[in-house]
Each structure stands twice: as structure tokens, then as C-alpha cells.
Short mmCIF file of N, CA and C in Angstrom, two decimals:
data_model
loop_
_atom_site.label_atom_id
_atom_site.label_comp_id
_atom_site.label_asym_id
_atom_site.label_seq_id
_atom_site.Cartn_x
_atom_site.Cartn_y
_atom_site.Cartn_z
N UNK Y 23 102.83 160.15 54.67
CA UNK Y 23 102.36 158.97 54.16
C UNK Y 23 101.97 159.06 52.83
N UNK Y 24 102.37 158.05 52.05
CA UNK Y 24 102.12 157.97 50.63
C UNK Y 24 100.64 157.61 50.39
N UNK Y 25 100.03 158.27 49.42
CA UNK Y 25 98.59 158.13 49.07
C UNK Y 25 98.53 156.93 48.14
N UNK Y 26 97.59 155.98 48.23
CA UNK Y 26 97.44 155.02 47.23
C UNK Y 26 97.05 155.58 45.87
N UNK Y 27 97.50 155.10 44.81
CA UNK Y 27 97.20 155.58 43.43
C UNK Y 27 96.22 154.75 42.87
N UNK Y 28 95.63 155.23 41.70
CA UNK Y 28 94.57 154.55 40.97
C UNK Y 28 95.14 153.84 39.86
N UNK Y 29 94.50 152.70 39.35
CA UNK Y 29 94.93 151.85 38.21
C UNK Y 29 94.32 152.54 36.99
N UNK Y 30 95.20 152.38 35.94
CA UNK Y 30 94.82 152.91 34.62
C UNK Y 30 93.78 151.94 33.95
N UNK Y 31 92.79 152.47 33.28
CA UNK Y 31 92.00 151.49 32.42
C UNK Y 31 92.85 150.55 31.47
N UNK Y 32 92.53 149.44 31.28
CA UNK Y 32 93.12 148.58 30.32
C UNK Y 32 92.71 148.89 28.90
N UNK Y 33 93.58 148.82 27.95
CA UNK Y 33 93.35 149.00 26.57
C UNK Y 33 92.47 147.88 26.12
N UNK Y 34 91.71 148.03 25.02
CA UNK Y 34 90.92 147.01 24.63
C UNK Y 34 91.40 146.55 23.16
N UNK Y 35 91.81 145.32 23.11
CA UNK Y 35 91.82 144.21 23.98
C UNK Y 35 92.96 144.35 25.13
N UNK Y 36 92.76 143.68 26.25
CA UNK Y 36 93.87 143.77 27.17
C UNK Y 36 95.09 143.21 26.67
N UNK Y 37 96.13 143.70 27.06
CA UNK Y 37 97.51 143.23 26.72
C UNK Y 37 98.16 142.75 27.98
N UNK Y 38 99.14 141.77 27.80
CA UNK Y 38 99.83 141.35 29.02
C UNK Y 38 100.84 142.41 29.45
N UNK Y 39 101.23 142.50 30.64
CA UNK Y 39 102.19 143.56 31.01
C UNK Y 39 103.54 143.50 30.16
N UNK Y 40 103.79 142.34 29.75
CA UNK Y 40 105.21 142.18 29.06
C UNK Y 40 105.17 143.04 27.73
N UNK Y 41 103.91 143.24 27.17
CA UNK Y 41 103.92 143.94 25.86
C UNK Y 41 103.61 145.38 26.10
N UNK Y 42 103.58 145.93 27.28
CA UNK Y 42 103.34 147.32 27.56
C UNK Y 42 104.60 148.11 27.60
N UNK Y 43 104.65 149.33 26.98
CA UNK Y 43 105.70 150.19 26.95
C UNK Y 43 105.21 151.56 27.62
N UNK Y 44 105.54 151.88 28.89
CA UNK Y 44 105.03 153.09 29.46
C UNK Y 44 105.77 154.30 29.05
N UNK Y 45 105.13 155.30 28.99
CA UNK Y 45 105.68 156.68 28.75
C UNK Y 45 105.03 157.53 29.76
N UNK Y 46 105.81 158.11 30.64
CA UNK Y 46 105.16 158.92 31.65
C UNK Y 46 105.70 160.38 31.57
N UNK Y 47 104.95 161.38 31.95
CA UNK Y 47 105.36 162.70 31.94
C UNK Y 47 104.77 163.45 33.09
N UNK Y 48 105.23 164.55 33.36
CA UNK Y 48 104.66 165.44 34.37
C UNK Y 48 105.49 165.55 35.61
N UNK Y 49 105.03 166.32 36.62
CA UNK Y 49 105.91 166.44 37.78
C UNK Y 49 105.95 165.16 38.56
N UNK Y 50 107.14 164.79 39.04
CA UNK Y 50 107.45 163.82 40.00
C UNK Y 50 107.04 162.49 39.54
N UNK Y 51 107.15 162.20 38.22
CA UNK Y 51 106.90 160.87 37.57
C UNK Y 51 108.21 160.17 37.34
N UNK Y 52 108.22 158.88 37.72
CA UNK Y 52 109.34 158.04 37.36
C UNK Y 52 109.07 156.89 36.38
N UNK Y 53 110.18 156.70 35.67
CA UNK Y 53 109.95 155.55 34.59
C UNK Y 53 109.48 154.24 35.31
N UNK Y 54 108.66 153.59 34.68
CA UNK Y 54 108.28 152.22 35.34
C UNK Y 54 108.21 151.19 34.17
N UNK Y 55 108.26 149.90 34.51
CA UNK Y 55 108.22 148.92 33.54
C UNK Y 55 106.79 148.59 33.11
N UNK Y 56 105.83 148.85 33.91
CA UNK Y 56 104.35 148.71 33.58
C UNK Y 56 103.73 150.02 33.70
N UNK Y 57 102.43 150.04 33.13
CA UNK Y 57 101.64 151.32 33.27
C UNK Y 57 101.63 151.70 34.85
N UNK Y 58 101.63 152.94 35.26
CA UNK Y 58 101.61 153.25 36.66
C UNK Y 58 100.46 152.55 37.32
N UNK Y 59 100.66 152.05 38.56
CA UNK Y 59 99.64 151.56 39.52
C UNK Y 59 99.08 150.18 38.89
N UNK Y 60 99.77 149.52 38.06
CA UNK Y 60 99.28 148.33 37.43
C UNK Y 60 99.99 147.02 37.94
N UNK Y 61 100.54 147.26 39.21
CA UNK Y 61 101.39 146.06 39.69
C UNK Y 61 100.45 145.17 40.60
N UNK Y 62 99.20 145.55 40.86
CA UNK Y 62 98.28 144.72 41.65
C UNK Y 62 98.49 145.00 43.15
N UNK Y 63 99.45 145.95 43.52
CA UNK Y 63 99.47 146.14 45.08
C UNK Y 63 98.87 147.35 45.49
N UNK Y 64 98.31 148.07 44.68
CA UNK Y 64 97.61 149.37 45.12
C UNK Y 64 96.20 149.28 44.96
N UNK Y 65 95.42 150.19 45.61
CA UNK Y 65 93.94 150.27 45.46
C UNK Y 65 93.60 150.45 44.04
N UNK Y 66 92.50 149.87 43.52
CA UNK Y 66 92.09 150.06 42.13
C UNK Y 66 90.80 150.74 42.28
N UNK Y 67 90.65 151.84 41.46
CA UNK Y 67 89.41 152.67 41.42
C UNK Y 67 88.48 152.03 40.31
N UNK Y 68 87.23 152.02 40.68
CA UNK Y 68 86.19 151.68 39.82
C UNK Y 68 85.97 152.73 38.83
N UNK Y 69 85.31 152.41 37.65
CA UNK Y 69 85.04 153.41 36.68
C UNK Y 69 83.90 154.39 37.03
N UNK Y 70 84.05 155.60 36.84
CA UNK Y 70 82.92 156.50 36.88
C UNK Y 70 82.04 156.35 35.64
N UNK Y 71 82.72 156.10 34.54
CA UNK Y 71 82.03 155.85 33.31
C UNK Y 71 83.02 155.77 32.08
N UNK Y 72 82.54 155.17 31.07
CA UNK Y 72 83.32 155.14 29.85
C UNK Y 72 82.44 155.14 28.60
N UNK Y 73 83.05 155.60 27.56
CA UNK Y 73 82.21 155.80 26.35
C UNK Y 73 83.16 155.45 25.18
N UNK Y 74 82.63 154.80 24.14
CA UNK Y 74 83.37 154.57 22.81
C UNK Y 74 82.82 155.55 21.87
N UNK Y 75 83.79 156.20 21.16
CA UNK Y 75 83.44 157.29 20.29
C UNK Y 75 84.05 156.91 18.92
N UNK Y 76 83.37 157.46 17.81
CA UNK Y 76 83.98 157.26 16.49
C UNK Y 76 85.21 157.99 16.39
N UNK Y 77 86.23 157.63 15.72
CA UNK Y 77 87.49 158.32 15.59
C UNK Y 77 87.46 159.51 14.55
N UNK Y 78 86.64 160.48 14.95
CA UNK Y 78 86.60 161.67 14.01
C UNK Y 78 86.46 162.88 15.01
N UNK Y 79 86.89 164.08 14.34
CA UNK Y 79 86.90 165.32 15.29
C UNK Y 79 85.80 165.74 15.92
N UNK Y 80 84.44 165.35 15.42
CA UNK Y 80 83.31 165.67 16.13
C UNK Y 80 83.02 164.94 17.47
N UNK Y 81 83.89 163.89 17.60
CA UNK Y 81 83.80 163.21 18.88
C UNK Y 81 84.28 164.06 20.01
N UNK Y 82 85.02 165.08 19.85
CA UNK Y 82 85.58 165.90 20.89
C UNK Y 82 84.31 166.63 21.68
N UNK Y 83 83.38 167.00 20.90
CA UNK Y 83 82.25 167.69 21.50
C UNK Y 83 81.41 166.63 22.32
N UNK Y 84 81.25 165.36 21.78
CA UNK Y 84 80.56 164.25 22.59
C UNK Y 84 81.29 163.94 23.86
N UNK Y 85 82.73 163.90 23.64
CA UNK Y 85 83.40 163.74 24.84
C UNK Y 85 83.36 164.64 26.03
N UNK Y 86 83.38 165.93 25.54
CA UNK Y 86 83.21 167.08 26.56
C UNK Y 86 81.90 166.91 27.30
N UNK Y 87 80.88 166.73 26.53
CA UNK Y 87 79.47 166.49 27.10
C UNK Y 87 79.41 165.35 28.06
N UNK Y 88 79.89 164.27 27.66
CA UNK Y 88 79.98 163.07 28.53
C UNK Y 88 80.78 163.42 29.81
N UNK Y 89 81.98 163.82 29.83
CA UNK Y 89 82.69 164.33 30.88
C UNK Y 89 81.98 165.21 31.92
N UNK Y 90 81.28 166.24 31.35
CA UNK Y 90 80.64 167.22 32.15
C UNK Y 90 79.36 166.55 32.72
N UNK Y 91 78.73 165.66 32.09
CA UNK Y 91 77.60 164.83 32.62
C UNK Y 91 78.03 164.01 33.73
N UNK Y 92 79.23 163.30 33.64
CA UNK Y 92 79.77 162.50 34.58
C UNK Y 92 80.23 163.19 35.88
N UNK Y 93 80.84 164.32 35.69
CA UNK Y 93 81.49 164.97 36.83
C UNK Y 93 80.67 166.05 37.60
N UNK Y 94 79.60 166.45 37.00
CA UNK Y 94 78.69 167.52 37.53
C UNK Y 94 77.57 166.70 38.37
N UNK Y 95 77.15 167.14 39.47
CA UNK Y 95 77.84 168.19 40.37
C UNK Y 95 78.90 167.52 41.24
N UNK Y 96 79.10 166.37 41.36
CA UNK Y 96 79.89 165.72 42.34
C UNK Y 96 81.39 166.19 42.37
N UNK Y 97 81.93 166.37 41.13
CA UNK Y 97 83.37 166.77 41.10
C UNK Y 97 83.43 168.16 40.36
N UNK Y 98 82.58 169.08 40.53
CA UNK Y 98 82.52 170.32 39.91
C UNK Y 98 83.83 171.08 39.97
N UNK Y 99 84.60 170.94 40.94
CA UNK Y 99 85.89 171.74 41.09
C UNK Y 99 86.91 171.40 40.05
N UNK Y 100 86.93 170.23 39.42
CA UNK Y 100 87.75 169.90 38.41
C UNK Y 100 87.07 169.64 37.09
N UNK Y 101 85.84 169.97 36.93
CA UNK Y 101 85.03 169.60 35.89
C UNK Y 101 85.50 170.38 34.53
N UNK Y 102 85.81 171.69 34.68
CA UNK Y 102 86.16 172.49 33.54
C UNK Y 102 87.66 172.05 33.11
N UNK Y 103 88.51 171.84 33.95
CA UNK Y 103 89.84 171.42 33.56
C UNK Y 103 89.73 169.89 32.81
N UNK Y 104 88.96 169.11 33.50
CA UNK Y 104 88.80 167.72 32.86
C UNK Y 104 88.29 167.83 31.47
N UNK Y 105 87.27 168.65 31.23
CA UNK Y 105 86.62 168.80 30.01
C UNK Y 105 87.56 169.36 28.91
N UNK Y 106 88.41 170.42 29.28
CA UNK Y 106 89.39 170.89 28.40
C UNK Y 106 90.39 169.83 28.06
N UNK Y 107 90.93 169.13 28.92
CA UNK Y 107 92.08 168.22 28.77
C UNK Y 107 91.57 166.98 27.92
N UNK Y 108 90.31 166.47 28.14
CA UNK Y 108 89.78 165.60 27.42
C UNK Y 108 89.57 165.96 26.01
N UNK Y 109 89.10 167.20 25.75
CA UNK Y 109 88.92 167.61 24.42
C UNK Y 109 90.36 167.52 23.77
N UNK Y 110 91.40 167.92 24.46
CA UNK Y 110 92.68 167.94 23.74
C UNK Y 110 93.16 166.47 23.49
N UNK Y 111 92.91 165.59 24.36
CA UNK Y 111 93.40 164.14 24.18
C UNK Y 111 92.58 163.51 23.04
N UNK Y 112 91.34 163.70 22.96
CA UNK Y 112 90.43 163.21 21.89
C UNK Y 112 90.94 163.73 20.58
N UNK Y 113 91.19 165.01 20.54
CA UNK Y 113 91.66 165.65 19.25
C UNK Y 113 92.98 165.05 18.89
N UNK Y 114 93.91 164.98 19.74
CA UNK Y 114 95.25 164.35 19.41
C UNK Y 114 95.10 162.98 18.95
N UNK Y 115 94.23 162.16 19.54
CA UNK Y 115 93.93 160.77 19.12
C UNK Y 115 93.40 160.79 17.68
N UNK Y 116 92.48 161.64 17.37
CA UNK Y 116 92.12 161.66 16.03
C UNK Y 116 93.18 162.19 14.94
N UNK Y 117 93.90 163.22 15.42
CA UNK Y 117 94.78 163.73 14.28
C UNK Y 117 96.13 162.96 14.28
N UNK Y 118 96.53 162.34 15.37
CA UNK Y 118 97.92 161.77 15.45
C UNK Y 118 97.99 160.22 15.61
N UNK Y 119 96.84 159.61 15.82
CA UNK Y 119 96.90 158.13 15.93
C UNK Y 119 96.45 157.52 14.69
N UNK Y 120 96.55 156.26 14.49
CA UNK Y 120 96.04 155.53 13.33
C UNK Y 120 94.53 155.34 13.43
N UNK Y 121 93.79 155.77 14.49
CA UNK Y 121 92.48 155.47 14.70
C UNK Y 121 91.63 156.08 13.54
N UNK Y 122 91.91 157.28 13.20
CA UNK Y 122 91.13 158.01 12.09
C UNK Y 122 91.36 157.45 10.62
N UNK Y 123 92.27 156.61 10.46
CA UNK Y 123 92.61 155.98 9.23
C UNK Y 123 92.16 154.76 8.95
N UNK Y 124 91.53 154.15 9.98
CA UNK Y 124 91.07 152.69 9.91
C UNK Y 124 89.53 152.79 10.02
N UNK Y 125 88.84 152.22 8.96
CA UNK Y 125 87.35 152.26 8.96
C UNK Y 125 86.71 151.64 10.26
N UNK Y 126 85.75 152.42 10.81
CA UNK Y 126 85.14 151.84 11.98
C UNK Y 126 85.89 151.82 13.22
N UNK Y 127 87.05 152.33 13.24
CA UNK Y 127 87.94 152.50 14.54
C UNK Y 127 87.26 153.40 15.59
N UNK Y 128 87.35 153.16 16.76
CA UNK Y 128 86.87 153.87 17.88
C UNK Y 128 87.96 154.34 18.89
N UNK Y 129 87.63 155.31 19.66
CA UNK Y 129 88.39 155.81 20.76
C UNK Y 129 87.60 155.52 22.00
N UNK Y 130 88.31 155.15 23.04
CA UNK Y 130 87.56 154.91 24.35
C UNK Y 130 88.07 155.86 25.40
N UNK Y 131 87.07 156.60 26.03
CA UNK Y 131 87.40 157.45 27.06
C UNK Y 131 86.82 156.90 28.36
N UNK Y 132 87.64 156.90 29.41
CA UNK Y 132 87.38 156.29 30.65
C UNK Y 132 87.75 157.36 31.77
N UNK Y 133 86.65 157.33 32.66
CA UNK Y 133 86.99 158.17 33.91
C UNK Y 133 86.88 157.22 35.11
N UNK Y 134 87.81 157.37 36.04
CA UNK Y 134 87.91 156.53 37.08
C UNK Y 134 87.47 157.27 38.42
N UNK Y 135 86.80 156.42 39.30
CA UNK Y 135 86.47 157.02 40.59
C UNK Y 135 87.65 157.56 41.36
N UNK Y 136 87.74 158.68 41.87
CA UNK Y 136 88.83 159.21 42.61
C UNK Y 136 89.23 158.29 43.78
N UNK Y 137 90.60 158.22 43.95
CA UNK Y 137 91.04 157.56 45.15
C UNK Y 137 92.05 158.62 45.73
N UNK Y 138 91.95 158.76 47.00
CA UNK Y 138 92.84 159.77 47.75
C UNK Y 138 92.86 161.16 47.04
N UNK Y 139 91.57 161.64 46.64
CA UNK Y 139 91.49 162.88 46.03
C UNK Y 139 92.14 163.09 44.58
N UNK Y 140 92.34 162.05 43.90
CA UNK Y 140 92.83 162.08 42.50
C UNK Y 140 91.97 161.45 41.47
N UNK Y 141 91.44 162.23 40.60
CA UNK Y 141 90.62 161.74 39.44
C UNK Y 141 91.52 161.39 38.29
N UNK Y 142 91.34 160.16 37.68
CA UNK Y 142 92.21 159.90 36.49
C UNK Y 142 91.12 159.65 35.36
N UNK Y 143 91.74 160.12 34.21
CA UNK Y 143 90.95 160.14 32.83
C UNK Y 143 91.90 159.55 31.90
N UNK Y 144 91.38 158.74 31.03
CA UNK Y 144 92.22 158.08 29.97
C UNK Y 144 91.57 157.89 28.65
N UNK Y 145 92.20 158.27 27.51
CA UNK Y 145 91.68 158.00 26.20
C UNK Y 145 92.70 156.86 25.49
N UNK Y 146 92.03 155.81 25.00
CA UNK Y 146 92.67 154.78 24.29
C UNK Y 146 92.40 154.92 22.81
N UNK Y 147 93.50 154.74 22.00
CA UNK Y 147 93.20 154.84 20.64
C UNK Y 147 94.14 153.72 19.98
N UNK Y 148 94.26 153.79 18.62
CA UNK Y 148 95.00 152.75 17.91
C UNK Y 148 96.57 153.07 17.96
N UNK Y 149 96.86 154.07 18.38
CA UNK Y 149 98.41 154.47 18.47
C UNK Y 149 98.97 154.71 17.10
N UNK Y 150 100.33 154.94 17.09
CA UNK Y 150 100.85 155.26 15.78
C UNK Y 150 102.31 154.84 15.83
N UNK Y 151 102.79 154.15 14.84
CA UNK Y 151 104.29 153.84 14.93
C UNK Y 151 105.13 154.91 14.51
N UNK Y 152 104.57 156.08 14.06
CA UNK Y 152 105.49 157.26 13.69
C UNK Y 152 105.24 158.43 14.55
N UNK Y 153 104.44 158.34 15.54
CA UNK Y 153 104.40 159.54 16.48
C UNK Y 153 104.06 159.02 17.95
N UNK Y 154 104.45 159.77 18.94
CA UNK Y 154 104.17 159.46 20.31
C UNK Y 154 103.69 160.83 20.94
N UNK Y 155 102.90 160.87 22.01
CA UNK Y 155 102.47 161.91 22.65
C UNK Y 155 103.60 162.70 23.35
N UNK Y 156 103.86 163.92 23.05
CA UNK Y 156 104.70 164.68 23.69
C UNK Y 156 104.42 166.13 23.62
N UNK Y 157 104.58 166.97 24.58
CA UNK Y 157 104.23 168.42 24.42
C UNK Y 157 105.33 169.02 23.57
N UNK Y 158 104.89 169.94 22.77
CA UNK Y 158 105.84 170.76 21.95
C UNK Y 158 106.15 172.16 22.75
N UNK Y 159 107.37 172.14 23.21
CA UNK Y 159 107.86 173.32 23.93
C UNK Y 159 108.51 174.29 22.95
N UNK Y 160 108.81 173.81 21.88
CA UNK Y 160 109.57 174.76 20.81
C UNK Y 160 108.60 175.35 19.77
N UNK Y 161 107.25 175.20 19.99
CA UNK Y 161 106.37 175.58 18.90
C UNK Y 161 106.08 177.05 18.86
N UNK Y 162 105.47 177.40 17.71
CA UNK Y 162 105.15 178.88 17.58
C UNK Y 162 103.87 179.19 18.43
N UNK Y 163 104.12 180.10 19.30
CA UNK Y 163 103.01 180.55 20.23
C UNK Y 163 101.83 181.02 19.53
N UNK Y 164 101.91 181.53 18.32
CA UNK Y 164 100.74 181.95 17.59
C UNK Y 164 100.13 181.04 16.57
N UNK Y 165 100.68 179.78 16.56
CA UNK Y 165 100.27 178.65 15.64
C UNK Y 165 98.85 178.23 15.97
N UNK Y 166 98.14 177.78 15.05
CA UNK Y 166 96.74 177.14 15.13
C UNK Y 166 96.82 175.95 15.92
N UNK Y 167 97.75 175.06 15.96
CA UNK Y 167 97.77 173.81 16.57
C UNK Y 167 99.12 173.59 17.32
N UNK Y 168 99.21 172.56 18.11
CA UNK Y 168 100.41 172.16 18.67
C UNK Y 168 100.60 172.53 20.08
N UNK Y 169 99.61 172.85 20.90
CA UNK Y 169 99.67 173.13 22.32
C UNK Y 169 98.84 172.39 23.14
N UNK Y 170 98.13 171.28 22.65
CA UNK Y 170 97.24 170.43 23.35
C UNK Y 170 97.97 169.77 24.53
N UNK Y 171 98.88 169.11 24.19
CA UNK Y 171 99.59 168.44 25.32
C UNK Y 171 100.50 169.22 26.21
N UNK Y 172 100.79 170.56 25.83
CA UNK Y 172 101.34 171.42 26.73
C UNK Y 172 100.29 171.88 27.69
N UNK Y 173 99.04 172.06 27.25
CA UNK Y 173 98.02 172.27 28.27
C UNK Y 173 97.78 171.15 29.13
N UNK Y 174 97.80 169.92 28.70
CA UNK Y 174 97.76 168.82 29.67
C UNK Y 174 98.81 168.79 30.48
N UNK Y 175 100.08 168.95 30.10
CA UNK Y 175 101.21 168.95 31.02
C UNK Y 175 101.14 170.10 32.05
N UNK Y 176 100.54 171.30 31.70
CA UNK Y 176 100.46 172.33 32.68
C UNK Y 176 99.42 172.28 33.59
N UNK Y 177 98.24 171.64 33.27
CA UNK Y 177 97.00 171.72 34.07
C UNK Y 177 96.92 170.45 34.94
N UNK Y 178 97.23 169.29 34.31
CA UNK Y 178 97.18 168.01 35.11
C UNK Y 178 98.20 167.90 36.12
N UNK Y 179 97.82 167.19 37.20
CA UNK Y 179 98.66 166.89 38.20
C UNK Y 179 99.88 166.00 37.73
N UNK Y 180 99.43 164.93 36.93
CA UNK Y 180 100.38 164.02 36.34
C UNK Y 180 99.62 163.57 35.01
N UNK Y 181 100.53 163.18 34.13
CA UNK Y 181 100.03 162.71 32.91
C UNK Y 181 100.95 161.73 32.29
N UNK Y 182 100.59 160.83 31.29
CA UNK Y 182 101.53 159.93 30.67
C UNK Y 182 100.86 159.12 29.69
N UNK Y 183 101.45 158.25 29.18
CA UNK Y 183 100.88 157.23 28.15
C UNK Y 183 101.62 155.95 28.20
N UNK Y 184 100.95 154.89 27.64
CA UNK Y 184 101.69 153.62 27.53
C UNK Y 184 100.97 152.97 26.38
N UNK Y 185 101.62 151.96 25.87
CA UNK Y 185 101.10 151.07 24.80
C UNK Y 185 100.96 149.69 25.16
N UNK Y 186 99.85 149.13 24.65
CA UNK Y 186 99.60 147.67 24.96
C UNK Y 186 99.01 146.98 23.75
N UNK Y 187 99.68 146.15 23.16
CA UNK Y 187 99.39 145.52 21.87
C UNK Y 187 99.30 146.60 20.85
N UNK Y 188 98.15 146.70 20.13
CA UNK Y 188 97.98 147.68 19.09
C UNK Y 188 97.35 148.89 19.54
N UNK Y 189 97.16 149.10 20.88
CA UNK Y 189 96.50 150.35 21.39
C UNK Y 189 97.42 151.23 22.19
N UNK Y 190 97.14 152.50 22.29
CA UNK Y 190 97.86 153.45 23.05
C UNK Y 190 96.93 154.15 24.04
N UNK Y 191 97.24 154.23 25.34
CA UNK Y 191 96.38 154.96 26.23
C UNK Y 191 97.21 156.21 26.65
N UNK Y 192 96.59 157.37 26.55
CA UNK Y 192 97.07 158.53 27.04
C UNK Y 192 96.09 158.95 28.34
N UNK Y 193 96.76 159.26 29.43
CA UNK Y 193 95.93 159.55 30.59
C UNK Y 193 96.36 160.72 31.33
N UNK Y 194 95.57 161.29 32.27
CA UNK Y 194 96.04 162.41 33.07
C UNK Y 194 95.30 162.25 34.35
N UNK Y 195 95.80 162.94 35.39
CA UNK Y 195 95.14 162.95 36.71
C UNK Y 195 95.04 164.42 37.06
N UNK Y 196 93.96 164.67 37.80
CA UNK Y 196 93.66 165.90 38.44
C UNK Y 196 93.38 165.77 39.96
N UNK Y 197 93.98 166.54 40.74
CA UNK Y 197 93.74 166.44 42.23
C UNK Y 197 92.57 167.31 42.53
N UNK Y 198 91.65 166.67 43.32
CA UNK Y 198 90.55 167.24 43.76
C UNK Y 198 90.86 168.12 45.03
N UNK Y 199 90.31 169.35 45.08
CA UNK Y 199 90.50 170.27 46.22
C UNK Y 199 90.11 169.63 47.51
N UNK Y 200 90.86 169.82 48.58
CA UNK Y 200 90.60 169.28 49.85
C UNK Y 200 89.16 169.89 50.36
N UNK Y 201 88.30 169.09 50.86
CA UNK Y 201 87.00 169.59 51.43
C UNK Y 201 87.12 169.67 52.99
N UNK Y 202 86.47 170.63 53.55
CA UNK Y 202 86.64 170.65 55.09
C UNK Y 202 85.91 171.62 55.62
#
């Protein structure tokens, strides 16, 4: 039986599905015309929480604190992984999107209530016309930078990104351990 999936948070401002360009990655992910789960036919998860952060590197620490606060103690099983992956996505948004180059620009971090044992986390930024999120498999293993999305790809159950209007949202999912 296929489990229902969760909807992605909409970028701010919302864009019509016609302007969205999805980019999905990770195990068992198929290319879609819209962001995953945004066709209106699946269960939609409510937000656990969201926060707007200034587009600078110090925001990674605030994001880690926010995620830990939201997920503890209810989702403690995935808290450390979520904190690590959020830190990577926030840092990538600051370093590689246009957010850090626009005065007053913010990043939005959203955590969604799990559906069928899957937690979804998303970071929305200003995007970039010259780069797109993709893991570096050819990077120097001793380099200081360049492994953030490789961690996301390895640890997350699924991950991907999509663009809507002037924004880009990068998201990941973590499967909660079965309780019993």
C-alpha cells in the first residue's frame, strides 16, 4: 500500500504551478511537473513551525536551535540528522543563492508535521540563475567545503528542490523509526 506523501511549503510569495521547475534527487524519486505532492490529491501536512532568518551565515546556528526546539522531545529519533541537514541547507542558501547579496533578504525554514512517518523540512531562498543545488561527487574529500548536499543526499530519505517565481525551495525528508 502506498503511503500518502506530504505537501511542500509554498515559496513566499506563492507562485502558480505553471512557473515551478522541480528538481528532485535521492532514492526512488521521479521527475514531476510540479513540486512533489502539490497536485492536491494527497494528504497535506500542517506546519510544525517556520522561521524567517537573515541571509547570513550566523543564521545556521539559529536554524539549528529552532529545529532542535521544535523536534525535541517528540521527534528525538531524527532530531540530530534534521539539525545537521538544516545547517547544510541554510549554509548553502547563504553561500550559493542570491539571498545574501540582496539587502534585507531572508531565508525561510519550514518543518512539516509528519505524515505516514515522514518528516519534511524545507529552506526557501532567493535562488540563483547561475547555480542549482546538486551534490558534488567529484570533490576533494579533504576540501573545507563542498560536501553539504552530499550529506543531505546520504542521510535524507528523499530530497530535492524546485523554483517558484524568484524563489527556490530545497527540501528533504527523514523517515521516523517505527514505534511499537
